[in-house]
Amino acid sequence: MTVPLHHVVAGDGPPVLLLHAFPLDHRMWSAQIEALSARYRVISADLRGFGATPLGDEAPDLDAMADDVAGLLDDLNVSGCAVVGLSMGGYVAMAMLRRRAGLVRALALVDTKAGADADAARANRERIAHEVVSSGTLDVVLSDVVPGLTGATTAAERPEVLDDVRRLVTAAPPESIAWAQRAMAGRPDSFAQLAAFTGPVLVVVGDEDAIAPPAEAEAMVETAPRGRLVTIVGAGHLTAMEQPGALSDALLAWLDEEVRA
Ligand code: MLT
């Protein structure tokens, strides 16, 4: 069963859906919501378990998140839109290609990757899932996940961003963290879906991204028939928060050319 997604809609124009990273919520997009809503109808949703959206009862599976998103678009009478997903949001966007490809008219994959997890990454996710639930705290997330989310430039030049990231992360319930880690561990490879997608694809990567590094971005660009790469300098994994203006500019330039034109 799908869960109703808490969401925010801003602006008018062609619809653009923003899907957030793990373990944050739609507020990580605040700069992009402001910039894009000047000429697009921007829909930003909290994926299940995060922000103001309940976790629901389904077993961990990114397809459940994709089905929730499809349900939201149906409710909003959106028959197709540009989908922008950052990291876990990108995994959900690629799951949409498997579940309801017709809803995806254009795809921006930001700081994400199309491959499945290797065994060691799966085991690490299970370790984190187990620990958050058994301890009832986010300690392991703060020690083992959060430091990798941002790059060295942000730490040196905009340390206040780290506080914003921490504030969003600590709003997430342990059960949602565990659910999402297990869902991501089980995600399949999405290269076949990317190769079959005939719409425009923008791939964006922070040059300091250690979680979904530039080589992952290049592999997606080479696979998508209409793929294009933008590298954001001075950003780690969370380009939306680390270099918000540069990401907004890249998205707007691409949307104006590929979606609005
Ligand atoms: C994210 O930012 O959504 C996560 O880092 C994704 C992941 O753990 O693979």
Coordinates of C-alpha atoms and ligand atoms in Angstrom, one line a residue:
M1 CA 0.0 0.0 0.0
T2 CA 1.2 3.5 -0.7
V3 CA 1.6 6.1 1.9
P4 CA 0.5 9.7 1.3
L5 CA 3.6 11.9 0.9
H6 CA 3.9 15.2 2.7
H7 CA 4.8 17.6 0.0
V8 CA 5.2 21.2 -0.9
V9 CA 4.2 22.8 -4.2
A10 CA 5.6 26.1 -5.3
G11 CA 5.5 28.1 -8.6
D12 CA 3.8 27.7 -11.9
G13 CA 5.0 26.1 -15.2
P14 CA 6.0 22.6 -16.3
P15 CA 6.1 20.3 -13.2
V16 CA 9.5 19.4 -11.6
L17 CA 9.6 16.8 -8.9
L18 CA 12.5 16.9 -6.3
L19 CA 13.4 13.7 -4.4
H20 CA 15.7 14.1 -1.4
A21 CA 18.7 12.2 -0.2
F22 CA 19.1 9.8 2.8
P23 CA 18.6 10.6 5.6
L24 CA 17.2 14.1 5.0
D25 CA 13.9 15.4 3.8
H26 CA 12.5 17.9 1.3
R27 CA 14.0 20.8 3.2
M28 CA 17.4 20.1 1.8
W29 CA 16.0 21.5 -1.5
S30 CA 15.1 24.9 -0.1
A31 CA 17.5 26.9 -2.4
Q32 CA 16.4 24.9 -5.5
I33 CA 12.7 25.3 -4.6
E34 CA 13.2 29.1 -4.4
A35 CA 15.2 29.3 -7.7
L36 CA 13.2 26.8 -9.8
S37 CA 9.8 27.9 -8.7
A38 CA 10.3 31.2 -10.6
R39 CA 9.4 29.4 -13.8
Y40 CA 8.4 25.8 -12.9
R41 CA 5.8 24.1 -10.7
V42 CA 8.1 22.6 -8.2
I43 CA 6.9 19.6 -6.2
S44 CA 9.1 18.5 -3.3
A45 CA 8.1 15.5 -1.3
D46 CA 9.2 13.8 1.9
L47 CA 9.8 10.2 1.1
R48 CA 8.3 7.6 3.4
G49 CA 9.7 7.7 6.9
F50 CA 11.3 11.1 6.5
G51 CA 10.1 14.6 7.2
A52 CA 6.4 14.6 7.8
T53 CA 5.6 11.4 5.9
P54 CA 4.9 8.2 7.9
L55 CA 6.9 5.1 7.3
G56 CA 4.1 2.7 6.5
D57 CA 4.1 -1.0 6.9
E58 CA 5.8 -2.3 3.7
A59 CA 9.0 -4.3 3.8
P60 CA 12.0 -2.2 2.9
D61 CA 12.0 -1.7 -0.9
L62 CA 12.7 1.4 -3.0
D63 CA 9.9 0.3 -5.3
A64 CA 7.5 1.2 -2.4
M65 CA 9.0 4.7 -2.3
A66 CA 8.6 5.0 -6.1
D67 CA 5.0 3.8 -5.9
D68 CA 4.3 6.5 -3.2
V69 CA 5.7 9.1 -5.5
A70 CA 3.6 7.9 -8.4
G71 CA 0.6 8.0 -6.2
L72 CA 1.4 11.6 -5.3
L73 CA 1.7 12.6 -8.9
D74 CA -1.6 10.9 -9.7
D75 CA -3.2 12.8 -6.9
L76 CA -1.8 16.1 -8.2
N77 CA -3.0 15.2 -11.8
V78 CA 0.5 15.3 -13.1
S79 CA 0.8 12.8 -16.0
G80 CA 4.5 13.4 -16.5
C81 CA 7.2 15.7 -15.1
A82 CA 11.0 16.3 -14.8
V83 CA 12.2 14.2 -11.9
V84 CA 15.3 15.4 -10.0
G85 CA 16.7 12.9 -7.5
L86 CA 19.7 13.4 -5.3
S87 CA 21.4 10.2 -4.1
M88 CA 18.6 8.0 -2.6
G89 CA 16.2 10.3 -4.4
G90 CA 18.1 9.3 -7.6
Y91 CA 17.6 5.6 -6.7
V92 CA 13.9 6.3 -6.3
A93 CA 13.8 8.1 -9.6
M94 CA 15.4 5.1 -11.3
A95 CA 12.9 2.8 -9.5
M96 CA 10.2 5.0 -11.1
L97 CA 11.6 4.0 -14.5
R98 CA 10.9 0.4 -13.6
R99 CA 7.5 1.0 -12.0
R100 CA 5.9 4.0 -13.9
A101 CA 8.3 5.1 -16.6
G102 CA 5.6 7.2 -18.3
L103 CA 5.6 9.7 -15.5
V104 CA 9.3 10.5 -16.1
R105 CA 9.7 13.0 -19.0
A106 CA 13.2 14.1 -18.1
L107 CA 15.6 12.9 -15.4
A108 CA 18.2 14.7 -13.4
L109 CA 20.4 12.3 -11.4
V110 CA 22.4 14.2 -8.8
D111 CA 25.2 12.7 -6.7
T112 CA 23.8 9.2 -7.3
K113 CA 24.7 6.0 -9.0
A114 CA 23.0 3.4 -11.2
G115 CA 24.8 0.3 -9.9
A116 CA 23.6 -2.1 -7.1
D117 CA 25.6 -2.3 -3.9
A118 CA 28.5 -4.6 -3.5
D119 CA 28.4 -7.2 -0.7
A120 CA 30.5 -5.1 1.7
A121 CA 28.2 -2.0 1.2
R122 CA 25.2 -4.2 1.9
A123 CA 26.7 -5.6 5.0
N124 CA 27.6 -2.1 6.2
R125 CA 24.0 -0.9 5.7
E126 CA 22.7 -3.8 7.7
R127 CA 25.2 -3.0 10.5
I128 CA 23.9 0.6 10.6
A129 CA 20.2 -0.5 10.4
H130 CA 20.7 -3.0 13.2
E131 CA 22.6 -0.5 15.4
V132 CA 20.1 2.4 15.1
V133 CA 17.2 0.2 16.0
S134 CA 18.9 -1.7 18.8
S135 CA 20.3 1.5 20.4
G136 CA 17.3 3.7 19.6
T137 CA 19.8 6.5 18.7
L138 CA 21.3 8.0 15.6
D139 CA 24.9 7.8 17.0
V140 CA 26.2 5.5 14.3
V141 CA 24.7 7.7 11.6
L142 CA 26.3 10.8 13.1
S143 CA 29.7 9.0 13.4
D144 CA 29.7 6.8 10.3
V145 CA 27.4 8.5 7.7
V146 CA 27.2 12.2 8.2
P147 CA 30.9 13.0 7.9
G148 CA 30.9 11.5 4.3
L149 CA 28.0 13.6 3.1
T150 CA 29.9 16.8 2.7
G151 CA 33.2 17.7 1.1
A152 CA 36.4 19.3 2.3
T153 CA 35.6 22.7 0.7
T154 CA 32.3 23.0 2.7
A155 CA 34.0 22.0 5.9
A156 CA 36.7 24.7 5.3
E157 CA 34.6 27.5 3.9
R158 CA 31.0 27.0 4.9
P159 CA 30.9 25.1 8.2
E160 CA 27.4 26.3 8.9
V161 CA 26.2 23.9 6.2
L162 CA 27.3 21.0 8.4
D163 CA 25.0 22.3 11.1
D164 CA 22.1 22.4 8.7
V165 CA 22.9 18.9 7.5
R166 CA 23.1 17.6 11.1
R167 CA 19.8 19.3 12.0
L168 CA 18.0 17.6 9.1
V169 CA 19.6 14.2 9.8
T170 CA 18.8 14.2 13.5
A171 CA 15.1 14.7 12.6
A172 CA 14.9 11.2 11.1
P173 CA 13.5 8.4 13.3
P174 CA 15.8 5.4 13.8
E175 CA 13.2 3.0 12.2
S176 CA 13.1 5.1 9.0
I177 CA 16.9 5.1 8.9
A178 CA 16.9 1.3 9.2
W179 CA 14.1 0.8 6.7
A180 CA 15.9 3.0 4.1
Q181 CA 19.2 1.4 4.6
R182 CA 17.7 -2.0 3.9
A183 CA 15.7 -0.7 1.0
M184 CA 18.9 0.8 -0.6
A185 CA 20.8 -2.5 0.1
G186 CA 18.2 -4.4 -2.0
R187 CA 18.1 -2.0 -4.9
P188 CA 18.8 -3.6 -8.3
D189 CA 21.2 -2.3 -11.0
S190 CA 19.4 0.4 -13.1
F191 CA 21.7 0.7 -16.1
A192 CA 19.2 -1.2 -18.4
Q193 CA 16.5 1.3 -17.5
L194 CA 18.8 4.2 -18.1
A195 CA 19.9 2.8 -21.5
A196 CA 16.2 2.4 -22.4
F197 CA 15.2 5.9 -21.3
T198 CA 14.8 8.2 -24.3
G199 CA 14.2 11.5 -22.5
P200 CA 16.9 14.0 -21.6
V201 CA 19.1 13.0 -18.6
L202 CA 21.2 15.5 -16.7
V203 CA 23.8 13.9 -14.4
V204 CA 25.3 16.2 -11.8
V205 CA 28.2 15.3 -9.4
G206 CA 30.2 17.2 -6.8
D207 CA 33.9 16.9 -7.6
E208 CA 34.5 16.0 -4.0
D209 CA 31.7 13.4 -3.7
A210 CA 33.1 10.3 -2.0
I211 CA 29.7 8.4 -1.8
A212 CA 28.8 8.6 -5.5
P213 CA 32.1 9.8 -7.1
P214 CA 32.5 11.3 -10.5
A215 CA 33.3 7.9 -12.1
E216 CA 29.7 6.8 -11.2
A217 CA 28.4 9.9 -12.9
E218 CA 30.4 9.3 -16.0
A219 CA 29.1 5.7 -16.2
M220 CA 25.5 7.0 -16.2
V221 CA 26.2 9.7 -18.8
E222 CA 27.7 7.1 -21.1
T223 CA 24.7 4.8 -20.7
A224 CA 21.8 7.3 -21.1
P225 CA 21.2 8.0 -24.8
R226 CA 20.6 11.7 -24.1
G227 CA 22.9 12.1 -21.1
R228 CA 24.8 15.2 -20.2
L229 CA 27.3 15.8 -17.3
V230 CA 27.7 18.8 -15.1
T231 CA 30.4 18.7 -12.4
I232 CA 30.0 21.0 -9.5
V233 CA 33.3 22.3 -8.1
G234 CA 33.8 22.5 -4.4
A235 CA 31.0 20.2 -3.4
G236 CA 30.8 16.7 -1.9
H237 CA 27.8 14.5 -1.9
L238 CA 25.2 17.1 -1.0
T239 CA 25.6 19.6 -3.9
A240 CA 22.0 20.9 -3.2
M241 CA 23.2 22.3 0.2
E242 CA 26.9 22.7 -0.4
Q243 CA 26.8 24.7 -3.7
P244 CA 23.1 25.5 -3.9
G245 CA 23.4 28.3 -6.5
A246 CA 25.6 26.2 -8.8
L247 CA 23.1 23.3 -8.7
S248 CA 20.1 25.6 -9.2
D249 CA 21.8 27.2 -12.2
A250 CA 22.7 23.8 -13.7
L251 CA 19.1 22.5 -13.3
L252 CA 17.6 25.7 -14.7
A253 CA 19.8 25.8 -17.7
W254 CA 19.0 22.1 -18.5
L255 CA 15.2 22.5 -17.8
D256 CA 15.0 25.6 -19.9
E257 CA 16.6 23.9 -22.8
E258 CA 15.2 20.4 -22.5
V259 CA 11.8 20.8 -20.8
R260 CA 10.5 24.3 -21.4
A261 CA 11.7 24.8 -25.0
Ligands
MLT1 C1 22.1 9.4 0.2 O1 22.7 10.5 0.2 O2 20.9 9.4 -0.2 C2 22.9 8.2 0.6 O3 24.2 8.5 0.8 C3 22.7 7.1 -0.4 C4 23.4 5.9 -0.1 O4 23.7 5.6 1.1 O5 23.8 5.1 -1.0

